[in-house]
Short mmCIF file of C-alpha atoms and ligand atoms in Angstrom, two decimals:
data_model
loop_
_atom_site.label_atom_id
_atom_site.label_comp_id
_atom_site.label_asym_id
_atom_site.label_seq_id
_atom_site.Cartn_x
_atom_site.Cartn_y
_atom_site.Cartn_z
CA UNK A 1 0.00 0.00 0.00
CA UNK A 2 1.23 3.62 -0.82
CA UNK A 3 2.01 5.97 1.71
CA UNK A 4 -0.08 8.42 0.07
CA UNK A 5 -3.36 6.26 0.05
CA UNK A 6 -2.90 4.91 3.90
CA UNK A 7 -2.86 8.80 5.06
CA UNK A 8 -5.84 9.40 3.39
CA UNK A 9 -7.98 6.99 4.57
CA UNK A 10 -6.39 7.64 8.01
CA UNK A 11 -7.89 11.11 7.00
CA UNK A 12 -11.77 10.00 5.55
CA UNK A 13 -12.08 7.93 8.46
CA UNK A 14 -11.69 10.96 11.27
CA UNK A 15 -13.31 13.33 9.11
CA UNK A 16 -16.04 10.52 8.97
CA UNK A 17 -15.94 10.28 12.87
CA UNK A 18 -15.53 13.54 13.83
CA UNK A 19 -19.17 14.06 11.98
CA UNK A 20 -21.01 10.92 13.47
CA UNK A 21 -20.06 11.88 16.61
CA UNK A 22 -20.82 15.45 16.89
CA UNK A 23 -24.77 14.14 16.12
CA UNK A 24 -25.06 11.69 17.85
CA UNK A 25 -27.85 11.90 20.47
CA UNK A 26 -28.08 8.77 22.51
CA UNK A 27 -26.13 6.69 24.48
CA UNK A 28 -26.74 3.33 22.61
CA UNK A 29 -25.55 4.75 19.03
CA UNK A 30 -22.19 6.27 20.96
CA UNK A 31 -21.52 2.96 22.42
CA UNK A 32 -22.21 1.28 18.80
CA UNK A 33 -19.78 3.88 17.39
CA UNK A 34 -17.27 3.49 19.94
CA UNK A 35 -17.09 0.13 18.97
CA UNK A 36 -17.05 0.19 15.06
CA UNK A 37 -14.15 3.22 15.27
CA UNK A 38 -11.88 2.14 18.24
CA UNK A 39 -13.37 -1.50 19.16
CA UNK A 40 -10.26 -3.46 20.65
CA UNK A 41 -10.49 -6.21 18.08
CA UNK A 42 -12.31 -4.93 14.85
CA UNK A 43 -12.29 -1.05 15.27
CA UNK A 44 -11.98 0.63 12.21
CA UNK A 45 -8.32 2.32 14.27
CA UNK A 46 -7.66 -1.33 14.19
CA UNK A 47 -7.74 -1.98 11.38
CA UNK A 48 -5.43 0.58 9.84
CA UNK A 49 -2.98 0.00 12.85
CA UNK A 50 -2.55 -3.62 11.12
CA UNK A 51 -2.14 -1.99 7.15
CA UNK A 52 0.60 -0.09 8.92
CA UNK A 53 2.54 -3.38 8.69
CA UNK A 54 2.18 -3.42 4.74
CA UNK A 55 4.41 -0.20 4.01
CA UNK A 56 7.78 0.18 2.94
CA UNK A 57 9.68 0.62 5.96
CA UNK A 58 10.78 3.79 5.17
CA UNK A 59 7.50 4.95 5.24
CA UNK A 60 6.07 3.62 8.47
CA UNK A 61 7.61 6.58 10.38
CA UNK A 62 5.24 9.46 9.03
CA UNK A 63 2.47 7.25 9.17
CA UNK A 64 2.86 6.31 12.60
CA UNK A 65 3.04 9.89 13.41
CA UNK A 66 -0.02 10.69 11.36
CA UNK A 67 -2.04 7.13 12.97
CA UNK A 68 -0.96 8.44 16.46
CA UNK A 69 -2.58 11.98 15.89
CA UNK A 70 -5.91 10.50 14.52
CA UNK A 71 -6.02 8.36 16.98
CA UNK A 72 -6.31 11.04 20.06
CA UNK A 73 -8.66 13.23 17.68
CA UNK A 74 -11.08 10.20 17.54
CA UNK A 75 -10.60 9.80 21.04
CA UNK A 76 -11.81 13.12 22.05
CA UNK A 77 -14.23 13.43 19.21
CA UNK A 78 -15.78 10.38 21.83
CA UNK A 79 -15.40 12.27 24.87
CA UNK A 80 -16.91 15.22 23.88
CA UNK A 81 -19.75 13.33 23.15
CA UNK A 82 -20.17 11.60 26.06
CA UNK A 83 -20.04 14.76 27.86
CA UNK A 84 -22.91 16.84 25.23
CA UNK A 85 -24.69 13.19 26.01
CA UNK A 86 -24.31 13.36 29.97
CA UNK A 87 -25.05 17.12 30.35
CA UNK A 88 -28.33 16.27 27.66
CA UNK A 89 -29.59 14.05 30.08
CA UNK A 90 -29.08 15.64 33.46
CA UNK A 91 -31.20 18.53 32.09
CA UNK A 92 -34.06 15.74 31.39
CA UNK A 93 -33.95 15.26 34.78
CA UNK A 94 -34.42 18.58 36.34
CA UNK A 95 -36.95 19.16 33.77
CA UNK A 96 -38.46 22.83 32.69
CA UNK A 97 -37.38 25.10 35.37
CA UNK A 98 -39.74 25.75 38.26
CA UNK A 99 -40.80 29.81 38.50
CA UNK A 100 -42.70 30.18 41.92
CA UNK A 101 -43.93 33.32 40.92
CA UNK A 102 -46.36 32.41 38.17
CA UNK A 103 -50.20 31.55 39.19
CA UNK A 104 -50.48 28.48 40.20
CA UNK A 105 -52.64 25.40 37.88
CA UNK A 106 -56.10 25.55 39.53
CA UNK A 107 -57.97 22.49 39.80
CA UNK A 108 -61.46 22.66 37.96
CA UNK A 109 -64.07 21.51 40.65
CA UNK A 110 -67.53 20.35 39.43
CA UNK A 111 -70.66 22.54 40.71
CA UNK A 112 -74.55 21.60 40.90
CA UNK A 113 -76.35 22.21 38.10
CA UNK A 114 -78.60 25.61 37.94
CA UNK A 115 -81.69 24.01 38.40
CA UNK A 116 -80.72 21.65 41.14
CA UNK A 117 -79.11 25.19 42.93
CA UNK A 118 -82.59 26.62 42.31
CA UNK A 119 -84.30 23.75 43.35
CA UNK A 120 -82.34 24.24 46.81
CA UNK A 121 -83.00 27.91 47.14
CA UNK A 122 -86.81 27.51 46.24
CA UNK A 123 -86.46 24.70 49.05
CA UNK A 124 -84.97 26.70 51.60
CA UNK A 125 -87.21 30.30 51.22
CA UNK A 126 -90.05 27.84 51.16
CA UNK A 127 -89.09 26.06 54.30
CA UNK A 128 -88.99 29.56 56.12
CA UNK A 129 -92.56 30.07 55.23
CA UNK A 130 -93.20 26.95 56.92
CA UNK A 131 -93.68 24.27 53.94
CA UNK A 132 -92.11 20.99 54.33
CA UNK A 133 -90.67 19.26 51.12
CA UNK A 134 -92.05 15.84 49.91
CA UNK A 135 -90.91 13.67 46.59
CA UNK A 136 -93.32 11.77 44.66
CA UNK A 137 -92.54 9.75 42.03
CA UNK A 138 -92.03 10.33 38.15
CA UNK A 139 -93.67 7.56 36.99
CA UNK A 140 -97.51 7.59 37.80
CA UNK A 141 -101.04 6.19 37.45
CA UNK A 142 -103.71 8.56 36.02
CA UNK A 143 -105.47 7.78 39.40
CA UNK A 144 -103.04 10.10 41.09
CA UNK A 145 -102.32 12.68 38.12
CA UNK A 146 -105.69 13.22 36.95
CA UNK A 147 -108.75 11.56 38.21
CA UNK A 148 -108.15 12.40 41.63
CA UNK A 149 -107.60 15.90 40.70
CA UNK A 150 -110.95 16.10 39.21
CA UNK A 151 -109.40 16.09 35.49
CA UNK A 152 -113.02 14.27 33.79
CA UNK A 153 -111.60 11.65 31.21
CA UNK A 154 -112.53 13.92 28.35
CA UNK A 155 -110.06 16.50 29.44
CA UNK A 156 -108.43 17.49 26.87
CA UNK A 157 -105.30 17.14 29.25
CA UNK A 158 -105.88 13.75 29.32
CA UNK A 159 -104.67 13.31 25.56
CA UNK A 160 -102.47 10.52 24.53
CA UNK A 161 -100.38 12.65 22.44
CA UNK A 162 -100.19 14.95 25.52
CA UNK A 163 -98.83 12.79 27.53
CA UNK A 164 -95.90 10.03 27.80
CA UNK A 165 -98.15 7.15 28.76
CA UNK A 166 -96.10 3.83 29.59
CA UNK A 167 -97.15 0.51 28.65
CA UNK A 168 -96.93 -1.61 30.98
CA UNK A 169 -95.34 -5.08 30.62
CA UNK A 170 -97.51 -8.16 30.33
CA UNK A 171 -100.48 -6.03 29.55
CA UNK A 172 -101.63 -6.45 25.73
CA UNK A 173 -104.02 -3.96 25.40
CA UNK A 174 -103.48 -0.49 26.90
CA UNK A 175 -106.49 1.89 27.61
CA UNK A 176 -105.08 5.71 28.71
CA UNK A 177 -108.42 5.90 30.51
CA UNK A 178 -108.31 3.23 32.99
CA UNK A 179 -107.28 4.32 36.65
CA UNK A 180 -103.93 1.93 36.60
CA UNK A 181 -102.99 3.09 33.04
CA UNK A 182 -98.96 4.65 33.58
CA UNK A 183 -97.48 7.81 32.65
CA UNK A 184 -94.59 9.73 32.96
CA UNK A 185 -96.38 12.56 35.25
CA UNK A 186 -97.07 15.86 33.61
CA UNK A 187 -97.30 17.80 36.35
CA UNK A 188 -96.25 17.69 40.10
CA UNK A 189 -99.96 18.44 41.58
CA UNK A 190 -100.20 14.51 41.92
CA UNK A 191 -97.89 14.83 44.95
CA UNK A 192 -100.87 16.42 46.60
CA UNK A 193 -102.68 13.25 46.75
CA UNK A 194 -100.21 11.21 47.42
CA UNK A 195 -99.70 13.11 50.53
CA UNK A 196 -103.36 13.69 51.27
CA UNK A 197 -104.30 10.44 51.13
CA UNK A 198 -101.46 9.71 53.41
CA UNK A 199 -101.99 12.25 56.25
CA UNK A 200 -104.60 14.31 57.66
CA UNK A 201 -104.88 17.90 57.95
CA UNK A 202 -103.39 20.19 58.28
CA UNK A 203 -100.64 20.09 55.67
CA UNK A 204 -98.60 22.68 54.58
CA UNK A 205 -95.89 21.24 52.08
CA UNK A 206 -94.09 21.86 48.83
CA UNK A 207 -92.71 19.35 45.90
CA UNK A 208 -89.79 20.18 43.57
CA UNK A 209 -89.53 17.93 40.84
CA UNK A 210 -89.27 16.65 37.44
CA UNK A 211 -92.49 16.70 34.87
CA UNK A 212 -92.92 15.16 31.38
CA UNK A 213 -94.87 16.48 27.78
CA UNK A 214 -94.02 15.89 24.63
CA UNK A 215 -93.30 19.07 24.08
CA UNK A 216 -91.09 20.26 20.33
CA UNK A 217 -87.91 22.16 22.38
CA UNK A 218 -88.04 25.54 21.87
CA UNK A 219 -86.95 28.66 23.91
CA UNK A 220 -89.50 28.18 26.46
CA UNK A 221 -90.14 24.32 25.97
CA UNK A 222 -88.53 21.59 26.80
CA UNK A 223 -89.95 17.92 27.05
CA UNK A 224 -89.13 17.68 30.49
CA UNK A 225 -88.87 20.49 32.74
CA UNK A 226 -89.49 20.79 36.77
CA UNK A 227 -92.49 22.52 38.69
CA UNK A 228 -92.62 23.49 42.47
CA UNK A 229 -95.98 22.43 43.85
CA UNK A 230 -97.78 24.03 47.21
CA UNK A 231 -99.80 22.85 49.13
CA UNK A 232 -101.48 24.64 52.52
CA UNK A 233 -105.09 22.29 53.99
CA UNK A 234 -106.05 23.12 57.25
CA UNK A 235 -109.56 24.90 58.87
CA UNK A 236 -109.96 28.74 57.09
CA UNK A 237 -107.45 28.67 54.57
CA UNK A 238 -108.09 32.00 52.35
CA UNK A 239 -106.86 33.41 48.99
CA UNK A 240 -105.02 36.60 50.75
CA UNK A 241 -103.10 33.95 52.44
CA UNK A 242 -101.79 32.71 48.86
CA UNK A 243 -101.29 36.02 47.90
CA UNK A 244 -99.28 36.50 50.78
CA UNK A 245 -97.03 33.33 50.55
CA UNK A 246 -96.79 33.60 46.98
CA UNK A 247 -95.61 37.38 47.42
CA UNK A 248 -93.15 36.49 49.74
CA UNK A 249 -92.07 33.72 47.96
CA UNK A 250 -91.76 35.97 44.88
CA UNK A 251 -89.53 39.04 46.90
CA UNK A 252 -87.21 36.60 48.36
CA UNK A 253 -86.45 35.04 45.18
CA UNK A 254 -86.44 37.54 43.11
CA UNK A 255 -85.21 40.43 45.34
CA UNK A 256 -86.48 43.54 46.62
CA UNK A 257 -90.53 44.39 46.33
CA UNK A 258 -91.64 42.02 43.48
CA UNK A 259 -95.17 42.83 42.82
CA UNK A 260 -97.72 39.66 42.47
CA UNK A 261 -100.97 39.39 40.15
CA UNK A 262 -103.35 37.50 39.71
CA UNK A 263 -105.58 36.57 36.75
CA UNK A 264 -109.13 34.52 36.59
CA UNK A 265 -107.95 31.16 34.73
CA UNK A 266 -109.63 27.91 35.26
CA UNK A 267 -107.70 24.39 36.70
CA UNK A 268 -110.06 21.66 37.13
CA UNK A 269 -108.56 20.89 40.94
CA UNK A 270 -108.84 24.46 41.69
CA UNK A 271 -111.78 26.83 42.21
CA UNK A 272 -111.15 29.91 41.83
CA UNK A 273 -108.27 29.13 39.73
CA UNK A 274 -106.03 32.49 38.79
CA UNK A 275 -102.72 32.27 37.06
CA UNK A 276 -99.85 34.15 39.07
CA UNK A 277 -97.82 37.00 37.34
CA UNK A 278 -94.89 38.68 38.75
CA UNK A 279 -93.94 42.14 38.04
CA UNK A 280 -90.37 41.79 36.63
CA UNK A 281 -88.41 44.64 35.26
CA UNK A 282 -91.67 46.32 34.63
CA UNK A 283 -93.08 43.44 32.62
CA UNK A 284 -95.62 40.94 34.53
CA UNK A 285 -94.20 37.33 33.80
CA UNK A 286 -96.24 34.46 34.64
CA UNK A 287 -95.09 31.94 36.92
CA UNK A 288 -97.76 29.02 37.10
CA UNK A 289 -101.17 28.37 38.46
CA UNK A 290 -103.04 28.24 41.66
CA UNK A 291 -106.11 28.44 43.34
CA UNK A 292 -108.43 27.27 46.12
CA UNK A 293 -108.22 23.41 46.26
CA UNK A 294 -111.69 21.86 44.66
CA UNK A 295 -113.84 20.01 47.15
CA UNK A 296 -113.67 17.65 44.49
CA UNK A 297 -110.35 16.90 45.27
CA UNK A 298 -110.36 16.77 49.13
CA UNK A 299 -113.43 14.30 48.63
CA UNK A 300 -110.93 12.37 46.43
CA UNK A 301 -108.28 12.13 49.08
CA UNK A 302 -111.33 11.61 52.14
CA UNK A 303 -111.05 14.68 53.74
CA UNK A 304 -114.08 16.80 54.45
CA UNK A 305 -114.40 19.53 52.47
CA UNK A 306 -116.97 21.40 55.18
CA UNK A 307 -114.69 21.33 57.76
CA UNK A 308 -111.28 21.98 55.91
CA UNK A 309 -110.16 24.08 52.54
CA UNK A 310 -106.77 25.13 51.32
CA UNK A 311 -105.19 26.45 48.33
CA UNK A 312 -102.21 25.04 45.63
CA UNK A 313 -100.17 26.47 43.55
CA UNK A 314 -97.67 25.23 40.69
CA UNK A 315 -95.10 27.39 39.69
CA UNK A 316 -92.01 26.41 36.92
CA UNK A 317 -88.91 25.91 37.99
CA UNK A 318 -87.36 26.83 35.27
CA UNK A 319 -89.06 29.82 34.37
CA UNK A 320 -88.17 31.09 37.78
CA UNK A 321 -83.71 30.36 37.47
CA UNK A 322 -84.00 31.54 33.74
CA UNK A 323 -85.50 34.91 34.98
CA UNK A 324 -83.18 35.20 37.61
CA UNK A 325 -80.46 34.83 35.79
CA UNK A 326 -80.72 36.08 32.69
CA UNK A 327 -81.01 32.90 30.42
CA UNK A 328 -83.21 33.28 27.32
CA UNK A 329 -83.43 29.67 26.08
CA UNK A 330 -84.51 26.76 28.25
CA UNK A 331 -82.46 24.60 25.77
CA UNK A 332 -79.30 26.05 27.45
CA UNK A 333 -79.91 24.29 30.34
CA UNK A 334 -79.66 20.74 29.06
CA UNK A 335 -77.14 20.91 26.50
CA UNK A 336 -74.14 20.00 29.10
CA UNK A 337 -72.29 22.69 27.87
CA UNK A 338 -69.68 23.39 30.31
CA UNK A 339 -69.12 26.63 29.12
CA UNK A 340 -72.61 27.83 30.32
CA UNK A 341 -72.87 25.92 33.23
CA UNK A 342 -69.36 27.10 34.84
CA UNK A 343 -71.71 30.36 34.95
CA UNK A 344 -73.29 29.40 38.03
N1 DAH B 1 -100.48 21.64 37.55
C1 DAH B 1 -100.60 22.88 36.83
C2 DAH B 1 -99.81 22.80 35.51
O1 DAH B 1 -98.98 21.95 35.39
C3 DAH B 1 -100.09 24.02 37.63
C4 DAH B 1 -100.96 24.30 38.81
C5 DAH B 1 -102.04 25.18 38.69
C6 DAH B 1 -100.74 23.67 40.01
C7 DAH B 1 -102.85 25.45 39.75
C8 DAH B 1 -101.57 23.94 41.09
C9 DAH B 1 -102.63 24.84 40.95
O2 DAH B 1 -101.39 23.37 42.29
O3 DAH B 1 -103.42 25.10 42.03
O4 DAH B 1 -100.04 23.57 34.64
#
């Protein structure tokens, strides 16, 4: 082999070194390089040490010079490296520097949903006036959500497509008229028989829940929305004391002097029946019905409607957070948009 041709590959292969190592990025390829360039056995270094033997003798001297100086330039090509690779790593560890100062991450908690706060707050200015909360159930028997509240089988109220009637398992042919027949109740004034015909006057209660029609959604429908029902039975029961509850009802909730209205409308377990407005930012919003309970329905229940009367109201739920708070479209409420509901 010429002189000439040994110093030049002693020359490719640094040059060739020098650039794999000054990229390499982890430990496992330096370790494979170390190898292939200064392995003990079959290192590339080794390699040319051993051509050394197969020049003219005159030329071994330069080219052990030249084999000696390549040598300790691979060499530290390798430690420097290893030390870019070490100092790489030890700044994994520490990770992204820690600055005390900034905020810190805060923890998103979850909240009750409007209705269910509204549902407590109706709860809690109701239970001040005296009225007890009782549950009923959702699913019902047209028994307890309309014949016993004097709602005549004709009613137009009474409507299948009104209505989300159940059928009932085992039973082949269904008939919306019988007493037994299920529904998902449309109103919460069936919680006043259930607890009539479980106690005896007086009774002064209220009933937050859930009610079903198949309602299109809209702004201001929704196929299920909830209603707070009141009840007051006991021995001289009058209208001004409606007024009166409902008024204070109406100022605590809604703040300051809300003024209260009523209209003539008719309920079949009412007489009189009057729809209740409010007087909100100068415009009188209705809230729901009530009225003087119907002898009808306290014969229903077994009470005696000579010796006690009472009144009931229903008012929506809904209707009643949405004003408060300023939401236009009932829709908003059930969407599970987190966005909206971290409002409240
Ligand atoms: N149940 C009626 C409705 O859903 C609301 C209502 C009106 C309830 C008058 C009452 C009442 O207790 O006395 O439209």
């Amino acid at each position: 082999m010429e002189l000439q041709e040994f110093l030049s590959s002693l020359e490719a292969l640094t040059v060739d070194a020098e650039h794999k190592l000054s990229k390499v990025t982890d430990s496992a390829s330096l370790e494979a390089m170390r190898v292939h360039f200064v392995g003990a056995r079959s290192g590339q270094i080794k390699i040319l040490q051993k051509q050394m033997g197969g020049l003219a003798a005159e030329d071994r001297k330069p080219a052990g010079i030249k084999f000696n100086e390549i040598k300790s330039r691979i060499q530290n090509a390798l430690e420097q490296a290893e030390t870019r690779l070490r100092s790489l790593s030890s700044t994994k560890q520490t990770g992204p520097m820690l600055d005390p100062t900034l905020p810190g991450i805060r923890q998103h908690l979850g909240r009750t949903h409007p209705i269910t706060q509204t549902i407590e707050h109706l709860k809690e200015i109701m239970g001040r006036l005296g009225f007890s909360v009782v549950e009923g159930p959702e699913v019902e028997d047209t028994w307890h959500n309309f014949v016993a509240l004097n709602i005549p089988e004709d009613h137009p109220a009474r409507d299948p497509l009104d209505n989300f009637y159940l059928s009932v398992a085992g039973q082949t042919t269904f008939d919306s008229s019988a007493d037994t027949a299920c529904l998902l109740r449309s109103q919460t004034s069936t919680v006043q028989i259930r607890v009539m015909e479980e106690v005896r006057p007086p009774v002064r209660i209220i009933s937050l829940g859930r009610v079903y029609r198949p309602d299109e959604a809209d702004a201001t429908h929704f196929p299920m929305f909830h209603q707070m029902e009141g009840l007051w039975i006991d021995q001289n029961v009058t209208m001004a004391q409606l007024k009166s509850v409902l008024r204070m009802f109406a100022t605590s909730y809604l703040g300051a002097d809300v003024h209260i209205r009523f209209r003539p409308s008719f309920f079949p377990f009412t007489e009189p029946s009057v729809e209740a407005d409010f007087l909100w930012n100068d415009n009188w919003v209705e809230f729901g019905g009530a009225g003087m309970v119907d002898p009808n329905v306290l014969q229903a229940v077994g009470y005696d409607p000579e010796k006690v009367n009472g009144f009931a109201f229903g008012l929506g739920v809904e209707r009643l957070c949405m004003r408060r708070h300023g939401v236009h479209d009932i829709r908003d409420l059930y969407r599970n948009d987190l966005r909206f509901l971290h409002q409240f």
